[in-house]
Coordinates of C-alpha atoms and ligand atoms in Angstrom, one line a residue:
X560 CA 45.0 -58.8 -1.9
X561 CA 42.3 -61.1 -3.1
X562 CA 42.6 -64.3 -1.0
X563 CA 41.1 -66.3 -3.9
X564 CA 43.3 -64.9 -6.7
X565 CA 45.3 -68.1 -6.8
X566 CA 42.3 -70.3 -7.0
X567 CA 42.5 -73.5 -8.9
X568 CA 40.1 -74.1 -11.8
X569 CA 38.6 -77.4 -12.8
X570 CA 37.0 -78.3 -16.1
X571 CA 33.7 -80.0 -15.4
X572 CA 30.7 -81.3 -17.4
X573 CA 27.3 -80.2 -16.0
X574 CA 23.7 -80.4 -17.1
X575 CA 22.8 -76.7 -17.5
X576 CA 19.2 -75.3 -17.3
X577 CA 18.9 -72.3 -19.6
X578 CA 15.2 -72.1 -20.3
X579 CA 11.9 -72.8 -18.6
X580 CA 11.0 -76.5 -18.8
X581 CA 14.4 -77.5 -20.1
X582 CA 15.8 -79.4 -21.8
X583 CA 19.0 -79.6 -19.7
X584 CA 22.1 -79.6 -21.9
X585 CA 25.4 -81.0 -20.8
X586 CA 28.1 -78.3 -21.2
X587 CA 31.8 -77.9 -20.3
X588 CA 32.2 -75.4 -17.4
X589 CA 35.0 -74.0 -15.3
X590 CA 34.6 -74.5 -11.6
X591 CA 36.8 -73.1 -8.8
X592 CA 38.5 -75.7 -6.6
X593 CA 37.5 -76.1 -3.0
X594 CA 37.8 -73.3 -0.4
X595 CA 39.1 -74.1 3.1
X596 CA 35.8 -75.5 4.3
X597 CA 34.9 -77.2 1.0
X598 CA 35.2 -80.7 -0.5
X599 CA 35.6 -81.4 -4.2
X600 CA 33.6 -84.5 -5.0
X601 CA 33.8 -86.5 -8.2
X602 CA 30.1 -87.3 -8.7
X603 CA 29.5 -91.0 -9.5
X604 CA 25.7 -90.8 -9.5
X605 CA 22.8 -88.5 -8.7
X606 CA 19.2 -89.1 -8.0
X607 CA 16.6 -86.9 -9.6
X608 CA 14.1 -85.5 -7.1
X609 CA 10.7 -83.9 -7.7
X610 CA 12.2 -80.6 -6.5
X611 CA 14.7 -80.6 -9.4
X612 CA 11.8 -81.1 -11.9
X613 CA 9.7 -78.4 -10.2
X614 CA 12.6 -75.9 -10.5
X615 CA 13.1 -76.8 -14.1
X616 CA 9.4 -76.3 -14.9
X617 CA 9.1 -73.0 -13.0
X618 CA 12.4 -71.5 -14.0
X619 CA 12.4 -67.8 -14.7
X620 CA 14.4 -67.3 -17.9
X621 CA 15.6 -63.8 -17.0
X622 CA 17.7 -65.5 -14.3
X623 CA 21.2 -66.9 -15.1
X624 CA 21.6 -70.4 -16.2
X625 CA 21.8 -72.9 -13.3
X626 CA 23.0 -76.4 -12.5
X627 CA 20.4 -78.5 -10.5
X628 CA 20.8 -81.8 -8.8
X629 CA 20.8 -82.5 -5.0
X630 CA 21.0 -86.3 -4.5
X631 CA 24.7 -86.7 -5.4
X632 CA 27.1 -89.4 -4.3
X633 CA 30.7 -89.7 -5.2
X634 CA 34.4 -89.9 -4.3
X635 CA 36.3 -87.2 -2.5
X636 CA 38.9 -85.8 -4.9
X637 CA 40.3 -82.8 -2.9
X638 CA 39.6 -81.2 0.5
X639 CA 40.1 -77.7 1.8
X640 CA 42.6 -76.9 4.6
X641 CA 40.0 -76.9 7.4
X642 CA 38.1 -80.1 6.4
X643 CA 38.7 -82.7 9.1
X644 CA 36.4 -85.7 8.7
X645 CA 36.9 -86.8 5.1
X646 CA 40.0 -87.3 2.9
X647 CA 40.8 -87.9 -0.7
X648 CA 39.3 -91.3 -1.9
X649 CA 36.5 -91.4 0.7
X650 CA 33.0 -92.3 -0.6
X651 CA 30.3 -89.8 0.3
X652 CA 26.6 -89.2 -0.1
X653 CA 25.5 -85.6 -0.4
X654 CA 22.4 -84.1 1.3
X655 CA 20.8 -80.7 2.0
X656 CA 22.9 -77.7 3.1
X657 CA 22.6 -75.7 6.4
X658 CA 24.6 -72.8 7.8
X659 CA 26.1 -74.4 10.9
X660 CA 26.0 -71.2 12.9
X661 CA 22.4 -70.3 13.7
X662 CA 20.6 -71.4 16.9
X663 CA 18.8 -74.3 15.1
X664 CA 21.9 -75.6 13.6
X665 CA 23.8 -75.4 16.8
X666 CA 21.1 -77.2 18.7
X667 CA 21.1 -80.1 16.3
X668 CA 18.2 -79.2 14.0
X669 CA 19.7 -78.3 10.7
X670 CA 16.5 -78.9 8.8
X671 CA 15.2 -75.8 10.6
X672 CA 18.3 -73.7 9.7
X673 CA 17.6 -70.0 9.7
X674 CA 19.3 -69.8 6.3
X675 CA 17.8 -73.0 4.8
X676 CA 16.3 -71.2 1.8
X677 CA 19.5 -69.3 1.0
X678 CA 21.8 -72.3 1.5
X679 CA 19.8 -74.6 -0.7
X680 CA 17.9 -72.5 -3.2
X681 CA 20.2 -69.4 -3.4
X682 CA 22.4 -70.8 -6.2
X683 CA 25.4 -69.3 -4.4
X684 CA 27.4 -69.8 -1.3
X685 CA 26.1 -68.1 1.8
X686 CA 28.7 -65.3 1.3
X687 CA 27.2 -64.6 -2.1
X688 CA 30.0 -66.1 -4.2
X689 CA 29.6 -68.7 -6.9
X690 CA 32.2 -71.2 -8.0
X691 CA 30.8 -71.4 -11.6
X692 CA 30.9 -67.6 -12.1
X693 CA 33.5 -67.7 -14.8
X694 CA 31.2 -69.8 -17.0
X695 CA 28.2 -67.5 -16.4
X696 CA 26.3 -70.3 -14.7
X697 CA 25.1 -70.6 -11.1
X698 CA 25.7 -73.6 -8.9
X699 CA 25.5 -74.6 -5.2
X700 CA 22.0 -75.9 -5.5
X701 CA 21.4 -77.6 -2.1
X702 CA 25.1 -77.0 -1.5
X703 CA 26.0 -79.4 -4.3
X704 CA 24.5 -79.0 -7.9
X705 CA 25.1 -82.7 -8.5
X706 CA 24.0 -82.9 -12.1
X707 CA 27.6 -82.6 -12.9
X708 CA 30.8 -84.6 -13.0
X709 CA 32.1 -82.6 -10.0
X710 CA 30.4 -81.0 -7.0
X711 CA 31.6 -78.7 -4.2
X712 CA 30.1 -79.7 -0.9
X713 CA 31.0 -79.0 2.8
X714 CA 31.2 -81.3 5.8
X715 CA 27.8 -80.1 6.8
X716 CA 26.1 -81.7 3.8
X717 CA 28.2 -84.8 3.2
X718 CA 28.0 -88.2 4.8
X719 CA 30.9 -90.6 4.6
X720 CA 29.8 -94.0 3.6
X721 CA 31.3 -97.5 3.4
X722 CA 33.1 -98.4 0.1
X723 CA 31.3 -101.8 0.2
X724 CA 28.0 -100.5 -1.2
X725 CA 27.6 -99.1 -4.7
X726 CA 27.4 -95.3 -4.7
X727 CA 24.7 -95.3 -7.4
X728 CA 22.4 -97.1 -5.1
X729 CA 23.1 -94.8 -2.1
X730 CA 22.8 -91.5 -4.0
X731 CA 19.0 -90.9 -3.6
X732 CA 19.2 -91.3 0.2
X733 CA 20.2 -87.6 0.5
X734 CA 16.8 -86.1 -0.1
X735 CA 13.6 -87.9 -1.1
X736 CA 14.2 -91.2 0.8
X737 CA 15.5 -89.4 3.9
X738 CA 12.4 -87.1 3.8
X739 CA 9.9 -89.9 3.6
X740 CA 11.5 -92.2 6.2
X741 CA 12.4 -89.3 8.5
X742 CA 8.9 -87.9 8.5
X743 CA 7.6 -91.2 9.9
X744 CA 10.5 -92.0 12.2
X745 CA 11.7 -88.5 13.4
X746 CA 8.9 -86.0 12.8
X747 CA 5.7 -88.0 13.5
X748 CA 7.4 -90.6 15.6
X749 CA 4.8 -93.1 14.4
X750 CA 4.5 -95.9 17.0
X751 CA 3.7 -99.6 17.0
X752 CA 0.1 -100.3 16.3
X753 CA -0.7 -96.9 14.7
X754 CA -2.7 -96.4 11.5
X755 CA -1.3 -94.2 8.7
X756 CA -2.3 -93.2 5.2
X757 CA 0.3 -92.1 2.6
X758 CA -1.0 -89.9 -0.1
X759 CA 1.2 -90.3 -3.2
X760 CA 3.3 -93.4 -3.5
X761 CA 6.3 -91.9 -5.3
X762 CA 9.8 -92.2 -3.9
X763 CA 9.0 -90.1 -0.8
X764 CA 5.7 -91.8 -0.1
X765 CA 7.1 -95.3 -0.6
X766 CA 10.0 -94.4 1.8
X767 CA 7.2 -93.4 4.3
X768 CA 5.5 -96.8 3.7
X769 CA 8.7 -98.8 4.3
X770 CA 9.4 -96.7 7.5
X771 CA 5.8 -97.2 8.8
X772 CA 6.2 -101.0 8.4
X773 CA 9.5 -101.0 10.2
X774 CA 8.3 -99.0 13.2
X775 CA 5.4 -101.5 13.5
X776 CA 2.3 -99.5 12.3
X777 CA -0.7 -101.8 12.1
X778 CA -2.6 -100.2 9.2
X779 CA -0.6 -98.7 6.3
X780 CA -2.8 -97.3 3.5
X781 CA -1.2 -96.2 0.2
X782 CA -3.1 -93.8 -2.0
X783 CA -2.2 -93.1 -5.6
X784 CA -3.5 -93.0 -9.2
X785 CA -0.9 -95.3 -10.6
X786 CA -1.7 -99.0 -10.3
X787 CA 2.0 -99.9 -10.8
X788 CA 3.0 -97.8 -7.8
X789 CA 0.2 -99.2 -5.6
X790 CA 1.3 -102.7 -6.4
X791 CA 4.8 -101.8 -5.3
X792 CA 3.4 -100.1 -2.1
X793 CA 1.8 -103.5 -1.2
X794 CA 5.1 -105.3 -1.7
X795 CA 7.0 -102.7 0.5
X796 CA 4.6 -102.8 3.5
X797 CA 1.3 -101.2 2.7
X798 CA -1.6 -103.3 4.2
X799 CA -4.1 -101.7 1.9
X800 CA -4.1 -99.5 -1.2
X801 CA -6.7 -97.1 -2.6
X802 CA -6.8 -96.2 -6.3
X803 CA -7.7 -92.5 -6.2
X804 CA -9.1 -92.6 -9.8
X805 CA -12.2 -94.5 -9.0
X806 CA -12.5 -95.1 -5.2
X807 CA -13.8 -92.8 -2.5
X808 CA -10.9 -92.3 -0.2
X809 CA -12.9 -91.2 2.9
X810 CA -15.3 -94.1 2.6
X811 CA -12.6 -96.7 1.9
X812 CA -10.5 -95.5 4.9
X813 CA -13.6 -95.6 7.2
X814 CA -14.2 -99.1 5.9
X815 CA -10.6 -100.3 6.6
X816 CA -10.1 -98.7 10.0
X817 CA -13.6 -98.4 11.3
X818 CA -12.8 -94.7 11.9
X819 CA -10.0 -92.6 10.5
X820 CA -6.2 -92.8 10.6
X821 CA -3.8 -91.5 13.2
X822 CA -1.4 -90.1 10.6
X823 CA -1.4 -89.0 7.0
X824 CA 1.7 -88.3 5.1
X825 CA 0.7 -85.9 2.3
X826 CA 3.2 -85.9 -0.6
X827 CA 1.1 -84.7 -3.5
X828 CA 1.0 -81.0 -2.8
X829 CA -2.6 -80.9 -4.1
X830 CA -5.0 -78.6 -2.1
X831 CA -7.8 -81.2 -2.5
X832 CA -5.6 -84.0 -1.0
X833 CA -4.6 -81.6 1.8
X834 CA -8.2 -81.1 2.8
X835 CA -8.9 -84.8 2.4
X836 CA -6.0 -85.7 4.7
X837 CA -7.6 -83.6 7.5
X838 CA -11.0 -85.1 6.8
X839 CA -9.8 -88.7 7.3
X840 CA -7.8 -88.0 10.5
X841 CA -8.7 -89.4 13.9
X842 CA -9.0 -86.9 16.9
X843 CA -5.4 -86.0 18.0
X844 CA -4.2 -87.2 14.6
X845 CA -1.4 -85.5 12.6
X846 CA -1.0 -84.7 8.9
X847 CA 2.6 -84.3 7.6
X848 CA 2.8 -81.8 4.8
X849 CA 5.9 -82.4 2.7
X850 CA 5.6 -79.9 -0.1
X851 CA 6.5 -76.7 1.6
X852 CA 3.1 -75.8 3.3
X853 CA 2.9 -74.5 6.8
X854 CA 1.1 -76.5 9.5
X855 CA -1.6 -75.5 11.9
X856 CA -2.7 -76.8 15.3
X857 CA -6.1 -75.0 15.3
X858 CA -8.1 -77.9 14.1
X859 CA -10.9 -79.5 16.1
X860 CA -10.3 -82.3 18.7
X861 CA -6.5 -81.8 18.8
X862 CA -5.9 -82.6 15.2
X863 CA -3.0 -80.8 13.6
X864 CA -1.0 -80.4 10.4
X865 CA 2.8 -80.1 10.4
X866 CA 5.0 -78.7 7.6
X867 CA 8.0 -81.0 7.5
X868 CA 11.4 -80.4 5.9
X869 CA 13.8 -83.3 5.2
X870 CA 12.1 -85.5 7.8
X871 CA 13.8 -83.4 10.5
X872 CA 16.9 -85.6 9.7
X873 CA 20.5 -84.8 10.6
X874 CA 22.0 -86.4 7.5
X875 CA 25.2 -87.6 9.3
X876 CA 23.1 -89.6 11.7
X877 CA 20.1 -90.6 9.7
X878 CA 21.6 -91.7 6.4
X879 CA 23.9 -94.3 8.1
X880 CA 20.9 -95.5 10.0
X881 CA 18.9 -96.0 6.7
X882 CA 21.9 -97.8 5.2
X883 CA 22.0 -100.2 8.1
X884 CA 18.3 -100.8 7.7
X885 CA 18.8 -101.4 4.0
X886 CA 21.6 -103.9 4.6
X887 CA 19.3 -105.7 7.2
X888 CA 16.6 -106.0 4.4
X889 CA 14.2 -103.7 6.3
X890 CA 14.4 -100.7 4.0
X891 CA 14.7 -102.1 0.5
X892 CA 14.7 -98.8 -1.3
X893 CA 16.8 -100.2 -4.2
X894 CA 13.5 -101.5 -5.6
X895 CA 12.4 -97.9 -6.4
X896 CA 15.5 -97.1 -8.5
X897 CA 16.0 -97.0 -12.3
X898 CA 19.4 -96.1 -13.7
X899 CA 20.1 -93.8 -16.6
X900 CA 23.3 -92.6 -18.3
X901 CA 24.0 -89.0 -17.6
X902 CA 23.4 -88.1 -21.2
X903 CA 19.8 -89.4 -20.9
X904 CA 18.9 -86.9 -18.2
X905 CA 16.0 -85.4 -20.1
X906 CA 14.6 -88.9 -20.7
X907 CA 14.9 -89.7 -17.0
X908 CA 13.0 -86.5 -16.1
X909 CA 10.3 -87.3 -18.7
X910 CA 9.9 -90.9 -17.3
X911 CA 9.7 -89.6 -13.8
X912 CA 7.0 -87.0 -14.7
X913 CA 4.9 -89.6 -16.4
X914 CA 5.2 -91.8 -13.3
X915 CA 6.9 -94.6 -15.2
X916 CA 10.0 -94.3 -13.1
X917 CA 9.7 -93.9 -9.4
X918 CA 13.3 -92.8 -8.7
X919 CA 15.6 -92.1 -11.6
X920 CA 19.3 -92.2 -10.8
X921 CA 21.9 -90.8 -13.2
X922 CA 25.2 -92.6 -13.6
X923 CA 27.7 -89.9 -14.1
X924 CA 31.1 -91.6 -13.7
X925 CA 32.6 -94.9 -12.7
X926 CA 32.8 -95.6 -9.0
Ligands
ZN1433 ZN1 21.7 -72.7 10.4
ZN1434 ZN1 14.7 -83.4 -3.1

């Protein structure tokens, strides 16, 4: 007997990607209700992250249609039988998914999960099933596919949050902001007095700037090509900024620090910036690579590069910590956000690509 034959079906609305480059179109779909280990979340808001846009632009049309979105936040609507830590009505922020069984997950390092790729980019559950199958669409992106009115998550990728804070503000903590702040605080463990350059002052880079300030770095240099973003970097804690359109980065950094920097957070993914990051590094310095590259420790004088995923953060620990820092005024990430109606998702993506909006957040339902 098929154990899922009596499965409940929900009518949801989701932004579906059917062709390379979009546009995303909001469609009515049928989604299965939660399995024993799953939580059905009514999505209140979702951030749009660079990874959503990259998937959209690189999509292979021969594949099935998919639902993207991985910075969801919402209200628990229904829980499966084995779910223990959340109940109907709880507010939750969604983050990346991990398997929970491999050595890395069991030793508290879910960002290094053996099945990270399958669990986040497989567009299916780890057992190969897909709750949107009846509609011919694939979901489960980052274990959530949050560009939708409803999302299926598990206890591994949701974080219960206080009802006192607006979910639409908290939504983007689940990926980009966690990655930028976690890189500085968990992966690099930047210490008081250190010098750091942040290449690319989008949402991830600005989160790194704010985190560098709060751990007490002395010199924090923001590098970008958008004057508006550089201005914001200065307000959020950068001690210096370099406009990469006209200024020589190596010479400016030598000017500012008298040598190089102890750390570079490289968020642009450009090969040229990757090389430059190594060139401006002090001996024993570290470059954090945040766009999927692998690191190396075979550089001269103890320098190394590290490929970092999700700032090595355990969402259930790190997101509450970021919320505390936000409430204490030390991590004012709300200054990066711009809100859009769900139906304006393509406009939000276009604004983000042009660099006009640093962190677009879709408002999908009432809190
Ligand atoms: Zn795992
Ligand atoms: Zn992301």
